[in-house]
PDB file of C-alpha atoms and ligand atoms in Angstrom:
ATOM      1  CA  UNK A   1     -50.063  75.139 -64.854  1.00 50.00           C
ATOM      2  CA  UNK A   2     -53.039  76.373 -66.699  1.00 47.00           C
ATOM      3  CA  UNK A   3     -55.023  77.597 -63.418  1.00 62.00           C
ATOM      4  CA  UNK A   4     -56.010  81.077 -63.110  1.00 74.00           C
ATOM      5  CA  UNK A   5     -56.033  81.843 -59.233  1.00 84.00           C
ATOM      6  CA  UNK A   6     -56.683  85.303 -57.853  1.00 93.00           C
ATOM      7  CA  UNK A   7     -54.100  87.501 -56.580  1.00 95.00           C
ATOM      8  CA  UNK A   8     -53.525  88.014 -52.701  1.00 96.00           C
ATOM      9  CA  UNK A   9     -52.828  91.705 -53.631  1.00 95.00           C
ATOM     10  CA  UNK A  10     -56.121  92.628 -55.546  1.00 91.00           C
ATOM     11  CA  UNK A  11     -58.422  89.597 -54.441  1.00 91.00           C
ATOM     12  CA  UNK A  12     -59.229  89.740 -58.255  1.00 89.00           C
ATOM     13  CA  UNK A  13     -58.674  87.039 -60.698  1.00 89.00           C
ATOM     14  CA  UNK A  14     -55.090  87.645 -62.611  1.00 90.00           C
ATOM     15  CA  UNK A  15     -55.595  87.591 -66.575  1.00 89.00           C
ATOM     16  CA  UNK A  16     -52.973  89.942 -67.771  1.00 93.00           C
ATOM     17  CA  UNK A  17     -50.695  88.579 -70.190  1.00 94.00           C
ATOM     18  CA  UNK A  18     -47.574  89.867 -68.499  1.00 93.00           C
ATOM     19  CA  UNK A  19     -48.899  88.082 -65.319  1.00 93.00           C
ATOM     20  CA  UNK A  20     -50.071  84.725 -66.800  1.00 93.00           C
ATOM     21  CA  UNK A  21     -48.065  84.507 -70.291  1.00 95.00           C
ATOM     22  CA  UNK A  22     -49.531  82.021 -72.544  1.00 95.00           C
ATOM     23  CA  UNK A  23     -50.138  81.679 -76.110  1.00 96.00           C
ATOM     24  CA  UNK A  24     -49.137  84.494 -78.730  1.00 96.00           C
ATOM     25  CA  UNK A  25     -50.034  87.096 -76.346  1.00 96.00           C
ATOM     26  CA  UNK A  26     -47.943  85.766 -73.699  1.00 94.00           C
ATOM     27  CA  UNK A  27     -44.762  85.460 -76.118  1.00 96.00           C
ATOM     28  CA  UNK A  28     -45.836  89.062 -77.354  1.00 95.00           C
ATOM     29  CA  UNK A  29     -45.730  89.995 -73.525  1.00 94.00           C
ATOM     30  CA  UNK A  30     -42.235  88.287 -72.759  1.00 94.00           C
ATOM     31  CA  UNK A  31     -40.809  90.395 -75.616  1.00 96.00           C
ATOM     32  CA  UNK A  32     -41.969  93.529 -74.196  1.00 93.00           C
ATOM     33  CA  UNK A  33     -41.087  92.749 -70.862  1.00 92.00           C
ATOM     34  CA  UNK A  34     -37.481  91.947 -71.794  1.00 92.00           C
ATOM     35  CA  UNK A  35     -37.251  95.605 -72.663  1.00 90.00           C
ATOM     36  CA  UNK A  36     -39.116  97.351 -69.935  1.00 88.00           C
ATOM     37  CA  UNK A  37     -37.869  95.415 -67.176  1.00 89.00           C
ATOM     38  CA  UNK A  38     -34.320  95.861 -67.669  1.00 90.00           C
ATOM     39  CA  UNK A  39     -33.637  98.686 -65.295  1.00 90.00           C
ATOM     40  CA  UNK A  40     -35.639  96.765 -62.231  1.00 92.00           C
ATOM     41  CA  UNK A  41     -33.251  93.932 -63.251  1.00 94.00           C
ATOM     42  CA  UNK A  42     -30.075  96.077 -62.933  1.00 93.00           C
ATOM     43  CA  UNK A  43     -31.294  97.408 -59.674  1.00 94.00           C
ATOM     44  CA  UNK A  44     -31.923  94.225 -58.214  1.00 96.00           C
ATOM     45  CA  UNK A  45     -28.741  92.710 -59.295  1.00 96.00           C
ATOM     46  CA  UNK A  46     -27.076  95.348 -57.016  1.00 92.00           C
ATOM     47  CA  UNK A  47     -29.178  94.507 -54.185  1.00 93.00           C
ATOM     48  CA  UNK A  48     -28.842  91.050 -54.446  1.00 95.00           C
ATOM     49  CA  UNK A  49     -24.920  91.022 -53.515  1.00 93.00           C
ATOM     50  CA  UNK A  50     -24.045  87.558 -55.039  1.00 97.00           C
ATOM     51  CA  UNK A  51     -20.845  86.065 -54.022  1.00 96.00           C
ATOM     52  CA  UNK A  52     -18.755  83.527 -55.873  1.00 96.00           C
ATOM     53  CA  UNK A  53     -20.035  79.944 -55.969  1.00 96.00           C
ATOM     54  CA  UNK A  54     -23.568  81.200 -54.738  1.00 98.00           C
ATOM     55  CA  UNK A  55     -26.586  79.000 -55.479  1.00 98.00           C
ATOM     56  CA  UNK A  56     -29.286  81.424 -56.585  1.00 98.00           C
ATOM     57  CA  UNK A  57     -33.028  80.715 -57.440  1.00 98.00           C
ATOM     58  CA  UNK A  58     -35.109  83.214 -59.436  1.00 98.00           C
ATOM     59  CA  UNK A  59     -38.853  82.791 -58.904  1.00 98.00           C
ATOM     60  CA  UNK A  60     -40.959  83.927 -61.959  1.00 98.00           C
ATOM     61  CA  UNK A  61     -38.179  84.578 -64.392  1.00 98.00           C
ATOM     62  CA  UNK A  62     -40.290  85.590 -67.268  1.00 98.00           C
ATOM     63  CA  UNK A  63     -38.312  86.094 -70.487  1.00 98.00           C
ATOM     64  CA  UNK A  64     -35.275  85.602 -68.404  1.00 98.00           C
ATOM     65  CA  UNK A  65     -33.457  89.029 -68.443  1.00 97.00           C
ATOM     66  CA  UNK A  66     -32.118  88.862 -64.855  1.00 98.00           C
ATOM     67  CA  UNK A  67     -31.038  85.330 -65.266  1.00 98.00           C
ATOM     68  CA  UNK A  68     -28.831  86.563 -68.080  1.00 98.00           C
ATOM     69  CA  UNK A  69     -27.320  89.143 -65.887  1.00 97.00           C
ATOM     70  CA  UNK A  70     -26.824  86.645 -63.244  1.00 98.00           C
ATOM     71  CA  UNK A  71     -24.779  84.480 -65.603  1.00 98.00           C
ATOM     72  CA  UNK A  72     -22.956  87.041 -67.269  1.00 97.00           C
ATOM     73  CA  UNK A  73     -22.123  89.376 -64.582  1.00 97.00           C
ATOM     74  CA  UNK A  74     -21.754  87.147 -61.498  1.00 97.00           C
ATOM     75  CA  UNK A  75     -19.786  84.116 -60.100  1.00 97.00           C
ATOM     76  CA  UNK A  76     -22.711  82.490 -59.042  1.00 98.00           C
ATOM     77  CA  UNK A  77     -22.055  78.445 -59.355  1.00 97.00           C
ATOM     78  CA  UNK A  78     -25.770  77.667 -59.952  1.00 97.00           C
ATOM     79  CA  UNK A  79     -28.563  79.341 -61.117  1.00 98.00           C
ATOM     80  CA  UNK A  80     -32.229  77.906 -61.237  1.00 98.00           C
ATOM     81  CA  UNK A  81     -35.511  79.438 -62.029  1.00 98.00           C
ATOM     82  CA  UNK A  82     -39.141  78.468 -61.890  1.00 98.00           C
ATOM     83  CA  UNK A  83     -42.064  79.809 -63.583  1.00 98.00           C
ATOM     84  CA  UNK A  84     -45.339  78.602 -64.462  1.00 97.00           C
ATOM     85  CA  UNK A  85     -45.330  79.633 -67.922  1.00 97.00           C
ATOM     86  CA  UNK A  86     -44.054  77.306 -70.639  1.00 97.00           C
ATOM     87  CA  UNK A  87     -43.798  80.040 -72.939  1.00 97.00           C
ATOM     88  CA  UNK A  88     -41.651  82.089 -70.610  1.00 98.00           C
ATOM     89  CA  UNK A  89     -39.714  79.001 -70.063  1.00 98.00           C
ATOM     90  CA  UNK A  90     -38.845  78.734 -73.557  1.00 98.00           C
ATOM     91  CA  UNK A  91     -37.969  82.190 -73.947  1.00 98.00           C
ATOM     92  CA  UNK A  92     -35.678  82.167 -71.035  1.00 98.00           C
ATOM     93  CA  UNK A  93     -33.820  79.187 -72.646  1.00 98.00           C
ATOM     94  CA  UNK A  94     -33.351  81.018 -75.691  1.00 97.00           C
ATOM     95  CA  UNK A  95     -32.078  84.107 -73.980  1.00 97.00           C
ATOM     96  CA  UNK A  96     -29.710  82.066 -72.051  1.00 98.00           C
ATOM     97  CA  UNK A  97     -29.038  79.067 -74.395  1.00 97.00           C
ATOM     98  CA  UNK A  98     -25.075  78.907 -73.703  1.00 97.00           C
ATOM     99  CA  UNK A  99     -25.499  78.766 -69.775  1.00 97.00           C
ATOM    100  CA  UNK A 100     -28.344  76.408 -70.084  1.00 98.00           C
ATOM    101  CA  UNK A 101     -26.489  74.031 -72.281  1.00 98.00           C
ATOM    102  CA  UNK A 102     -23.547  74.516 -70.078  1.00 97.00           C
ATOM    103  CA  UNK A 103     -25.706  73.296 -67.082  1.00 97.00           C
ATOM    104  CA  UNK A 104     -25.265  76.626 -65.060  1.00 97.00           C
ATOM    105  CA  UNK A 105     -28.774  77.920 -65.661  1.00 98.00           C
ATOM    106  CA  UNK A 106     -31.600  75.160 -65.185  1.00 98.00           C
ATOM    107  CA  UNK A 107     -34.927  76.160 -65.795  1.00 98.00           C
ATOM    108  CA  UNK A 108     -38.145  74.593 -64.196  1.00 97.00           C
ATOM    109  CA  UNK A 109     -41.616  74.914 -64.240  1.00 98.00           C
ATOM    110  CA  UNK A 110     -43.039  76.132 -60.780  1.00 98.00           C
ATOM    111  CA  UNK A 111     -44.440  78.778 -58.544  1.00 98.00           C
ATOM    112  CA  UNK A 112     -43.464  80.568 -55.561  1.00 98.00           C
ATOM    113  CA  UNK A 113     -45.323  78.224 -53.328  1.00 98.00           C
ATOM    114  CA  UNK A 114     -44.060  75.129 -55.120  1.00 98.00           C
ATOM    115  CA  UNK A 115     -40.623  75.565 -56.346  1.00 98.00           C
ATOM    116  CA  UNK A 116     -40.010  71.676 -56.049  1.00 98.00           C
ATOM    117  CA  UNK A 117     -36.330  72.349 -54.489  1.00 98.00           C
ATOM    118  CA  UNK A 118     -34.915  70.672 -51.636  1.00 98.00           C
ATOM    119  CA  UNK A 119     -34.804  72.052 -48.276  1.00 98.00           C
ATOM    120  CA  UNK A 120     -31.922  74.560 -47.520  1.00 98.00           C
ATOM    121  CA  UNK A 121     -30.572  74.018 -51.081  1.00 98.00           C
ATOM    122  CA  UNK A 122     -29.830  77.674 -52.253  1.00 98.00           C
ATOM    123  CA  UNK A 123     -28.035  80.814 -50.857  1.00 98.00           C
ATOM    124  CA  UNK A 124     -30.149  83.532 -52.531  1.00 98.00           C
ATOM    125  CA  UNK A 125     -33.759  83.719 -53.613  1.00 98.00           C
ATOM    126  CA  UNK A 126     -34.976  86.549 -56.130  1.00 98.00           C
ATOM    127  CA  UNK A 127     -38.136  87.669 -57.242  1.00 98.00           C
ATOM    128  CA  UNK A 128     -38.779  90.508 -59.534  1.00 97.00           C
ATOM    129  CA  UNK A 129     -42.404  92.006 -60.509  1.00 96.00           C
ATOM    130  CA  UNK A 130     -44.223  88.901 -59.554  1.00 95.00           C
ATOM    131  CA  UNK A 131     -45.084  89.108 -55.493  1.00 98.00           C
ATOM    132  CA  UNK A 132     -48.376  90.824 -56.262  1.00 97.00           C
ATOM    133  CA  UNK A 133     -49.464  87.971 -58.835  1.00 96.00           C
ATOM    134  CA  UNK A 134     -49.076  85.250 -56.248  1.00 97.00           C
ATOM    135  CA  UNK A 135     -52.373  83.563 -55.245  1.00 97.00           C
ATOM    136  CA  UNK A 136     -51.231  83.019 -51.506  1.00 97.00           C
ATOM    137  CA  UNK A 137     -48.503  85.445 -50.081  1.00 98.00           C
ATOM    138  CA  UNK A 138     -48.007  83.641 -46.892  1.00 98.00           C
ATOM    139  CA  UNK A 139     -47.537  80.225 -48.807  1.00 98.00           C
ATOM    140  CA  UNK A 140     -44.988  81.872 -50.979  1.00 98.00           C
ATOM    141  CA  UNK A 141     -43.104  83.152 -48.426  1.00 98.00           C
ATOM    142  CA  UNK A 142     -42.821  80.032 -46.246  1.00 98.00           C
ATOM    143  CA  UNK A 143     -41.750  78.124 -49.453  1.00 98.00           C
ATOM    144  CA  UNK A 144     -39.165  80.723 -50.226  1.00 98.00           C
ATOM    145  CA  UNK A 145     -37.673  80.389 -46.448  1.00 98.00           C
ATOM    146  CA  UNK A 146     -37.969  76.521 -46.658  1.00 98.00           C
ATOM    147  CA  UNK A 147     -35.651  76.492 -49.819  1.00 98.00           C
ATOM    148  CA  UNK A 148     -33.160  79.053 -48.502  1.00 98.00           C
ATOM    149  CA  UNK A 149     -30.304  77.843 -46.232  1.00 98.00           C
ATOM    150  CA  UNK A 150     -29.790  79.417 -42.786  1.00 98.00           C
ATOM    151  CA  UNK A 151     -28.216  82.865 -43.270  1.00 97.00           C
ATOM    152  CA  UNK A 152     -29.042  82.860 -47.039  1.00 98.00           C
ATOM    153  CA  UNK A 153     -30.973  85.906 -48.111  1.00 98.00           C
ATOM    154  CA  UNK A 154     -34.436  86.478 -49.997  1.00 98.00           C
ATOM    155  CA  UNK A 155     -34.989  89.365 -52.136  1.00 98.00           C
ATOM    156  CA  UNK A 156     -38.480  90.510 -53.308  1.00 98.00           C
ATOM    157  CA  UNK A 157     -38.946  93.289 -55.603  1.00 98.00           C
ATOM    158  CA  UNK A 158     -42.116  94.804 -57.116  1.00 97.00           C
ATOM    159  CA  UNK A 159     -42.603  98.062 -59.360  1.00 96.00           C
ATOM    160  CA  UNK A 160     -42.110 101.389 -57.648  1.00 96.00           C
ATOM    161  CA  UNK A 161     -38.892 102.931 -56.322  1.00 95.00           C
ATOM    162  CA  UNK A 162     -37.897 106.475 -55.962  1.00 95.00           C
ATOM    163  CA  UNK A 163     -38.062 107.320 -59.627  1.00 94.00           C
ATOM    164  CA  UNK A 164     -40.799 104.846 -61.061  1.00 91.00           C
ATOM    165  CA  UNK A 165     -41.383 105.041 -64.914  1.00 89.00           C
ATOM    166  CA  UNK A 166     -45.030 105.083 -66.366  1.00 89.00           C
ATOM    167  CA  UNK A 167     -45.768 101.538 -65.874  1.00 89.00           C
ATOM    168  CA  UNK A 168     -44.194 101.455 -62.334  1.00 88.00           C
ATOM    169  CA  UNK A 169     -46.404 104.449 -61.523  1.00 92.00           C
ATOM    170  CA  UNK A 170     -49.315 102.437 -62.465  1.00 92.00           C
ATOM    171  CA  UNK A 171     -48.593  99.203 -61.024  1.00 93.00           C
ATOM    172  CA  UNK A 172     -46.881 100.160 -57.566  1.00 95.00           C
ATOM    173  CA  UNK A 173     -48.472  98.667 -54.592  1.00 96.00           C
ATOM    174  CA  UNK A 174     -50.336 100.780 -52.044  1.00 96.00           C
ATOM    175  CA  UNK A 175     -48.668 101.242 -48.796  1.00 96.00           C
ATOM    176  CA  UNK A 176     -51.024  98.699 -46.695  1.00 97.00           C
ATOM    177  CA  UNK A 177     -49.805  95.922 -49.246  1.00 97.00           C
ATOM    178  CA  UNK A 178     -46.244  96.729 -48.951  1.00 98.00           C
ATOM    179  CA  UNK A 179     -46.903  96.780 -45.145  1.00 98.00           C
ATOM    180  CA  UNK A 180     -48.286  93.281 -45.530  1.00 98.00           C
ATOM    181  CA  UNK A 181     -45.302  91.978 -47.312  1.00 98.00           C
ATOM    182  CA  UNK A 182     -42.968  93.125 -44.785  1.00 98.00           C
ATOM    183  CA  UNK A 183     -45.049  91.853 -41.681  1.00 98.00           C
ATOM    184  CA  UNK A 184     -45.247  88.556 -43.459  1.00 98.00           C
ATOM    185  CA  UNK A 185     -41.418  88.210 -44.018  1.00 98.00           C
ATOM    186  CA  UNK A 186     -41.059  89.481 -40.294  1.00 98.00           C
ATOM    187  CA  UNK A 187     -43.057  86.650 -39.106  1.00 98.00           C
ATOM    188  CA  UNK A 188     -40.624  84.137 -40.428  1.00 98.00           C
ATOM    189  CA  UNK A 189     -37.285  85.573 -41.298  1.00 97.00           C
ATOM    190  CA  UNK A 190     -34.547  86.959 -38.941  1.00 91.00           C
ATOM    191  CA  UNK A 191     -33.913  90.030 -40.434  1.00 96.00           C
ATOM    192  CA  UNK A 192     -35.957  92.083 -42.773  1.00 98.00           C
ATOM    193  CA  UNK A 193     -35.110  95.446 -44.611  1.00 97.00           C
ATOM    194  CA  UNK A 194     -37.341  97.825 -46.976  1.00 97.00           C
ATOM    195  CA  UNK A 195     -35.404  99.500 -49.655  1.00 96.00           C
ATOM    196  CA  UNK A 196     -36.567 101.902 -52.447  1.00 96.00           C
ATOM    197  CA  UNK A 197     -34.457 101.602 -55.535  1.00 95.00           C
ATOM    198  CA  UNK A 198     -34.466 103.569 -58.542  1.00 94.00           C
ATOM    199  CA  UNK A 199     -37.491 101.649 -60.230  1.00 92.00           C
ATOM    200  CA  UNK A 200     -38.646  99.167 -57.534  1.00 96.00           C
ATOM    201  CA  UNK A 201     -39.540  98.475 -53.941  1.00 97.00           C
ATOM    202  CA  UNK A 202     -37.336  95.898 -52.512  1.00 98.00           C
ATOM    203  CA  UNK A 203     -37.777  93.638 -49.577  1.00 98.00           C
ATOM    204  CA  UNK A 204     -34.572  91.825 -48.504  1.00 98.00           C
ATOM    205  CA  UNK A 205     -34.856  88.978 -45.764  1.00 98.00           C
ATOM    206  CA  UNK A 206     -32.114  86.802 -43.936  1.00 98.00           C
ATOM    207  CA  UNK A 207     -33.244  83.594 -42.859  1.00 97.00           C
TER     208      UNK A 207
HETATM  209  C1  SAM B   1     -44.670  90.619 -64.945  1.00 92.20           C
HETATM  210  S1  SAM B   1     -43.782  89.031 -65.284  1.00 92.20           S
HETATM  211  C2  SAM B   1     -42.231  89.597 -64.526  1.00 92.20           C
HETATM  212  C3  SAM B   1     -41.414  88.740 -65.167  1.00 92.20           C
HETATM  213  C4  SAM B   1     -39.594  88.794 -64.636  1.00 92.20           C
HETATM  214  N1  SAM B   1     -39.458  88.635 -63.390  1.00 92.20           N
HETATM  215  C5  SAM B   1     -39.263  90.163 -65.233  1.00 92.20           C
HETATM  216  O1  SAM B   1     -39.092  91.168 -64.311  1.00 92.20           O
HETATM  217  O2  SAM B   1     -38.904  90.539 -66.175  1.00 92.20           O
HETATM  218  C6  SAM B   1     -44.365  87.973 -63.895  1.00 92.20           C
HETATM  219  C7  SAM B   1     -44.009  86.490 -63.956  1.00 92.20           C
HETATM  220  O3  SAM B   1     -44.453  85.883 -63.081  1.00 92.20           O
HETATM  221  C8  SAM B   1     -44.778  84.339 -63.380  1.00 92.20           C
HETATM  222  N2  SAM B   1     -45.655  84.076 -62.636  1.00 92.20           N
HETATM  223  C9  SAM B   1     -47.121  84.135 -62.306  1.00 92.20           C
HETATM  224  N3  SAM B   1     -47.807  83.279 -61.310  1.00 92.20           N
HETATM  225  C10 SAM B   1     -46.456  83.077 -60.653  1.00 92.20           C
HETATM  226  C11 SAM B   1     -46.390  82.399 -59.221  1.00 92.20           C
HETATM  227  N4  SAM B   1     -47.435  82.084 -58.682  1.00 92.20           N
HETATM  228  N5  SAM B   1     -45.018  82.111 -58.679  1.00 92.20           N
HETATM  229  C12 SAM B   1     -44.122  82.520 -59.518  1.00 92.20           C
HETATM  230  N6  SAM B   1     -44.183  82.955 -60.876  1.00 92.20           N
HETATM  231  C13 SAM B   1     -45.237  83.305 -61.320  1.00 92.20           C
HETATM  232  C14 SAM B   1     -45.410  84.575 -64.751  1.00 92.20           C
HETATM  233  O4  SAM B   1     -45.633  83.463 -65.508  1.00 92.20           O
HETATM  234  C15 SAM B   1     -44.532  85.770 -65.265  1.00 92.20           C
HETATM  235  O5  SAM B   1     -43.494  85.131 -66.184  1.00 92.20           O
END
């Protein structure tokens, strides 16, 4: 998984080690993200509304901070993750060692548009700070719609919110790109809401 496709949001190649964590720079970016994205993950955990026995998929788990919250603060039965970076898979495995050993957290290599999961096999899907990196927005959303069960939810969050920090102010998406995400979700999901949380803009879609 070493290709470097362009982002649908910018049209340009994605080269940042935060978006393509590879090698030493990628591992350093992962350590940085572990600390800087904590507030985003707290915000998103609340919006996810995980119920006991839920099967959850995180797309683009990075160093595994949200996986750790899911494993320690919810009663989700199954927590799966896909991310194209082998470096992030190693970091997220270290951060969730006990839950991985117990078989509650399973981390794979994959992308938003190729998760490798079966149809309708999860109750919740979540993606934090990675939608704008995807090469093809619509292909990613179609895949997430495929893997979530009818009545299940997909939550997509990106830097922004009503009290963005310095990094989020720089990375937040312009209104037309946020509208494009909402429109693309509305074409395939039954119910779509857009929420501004403290540090992230969030889309919640029900299949
Ligand atoms: C900025 S990091 C965010 C990581 C984590 N969600 C967090 O909030 O700390 C972006 C992550 O998205 C992953 N990624 C890049 N392209 C992706 C794609 N097409 N589908 C899913 N994940 C992708 C990267 O490998 C990286 O781990």
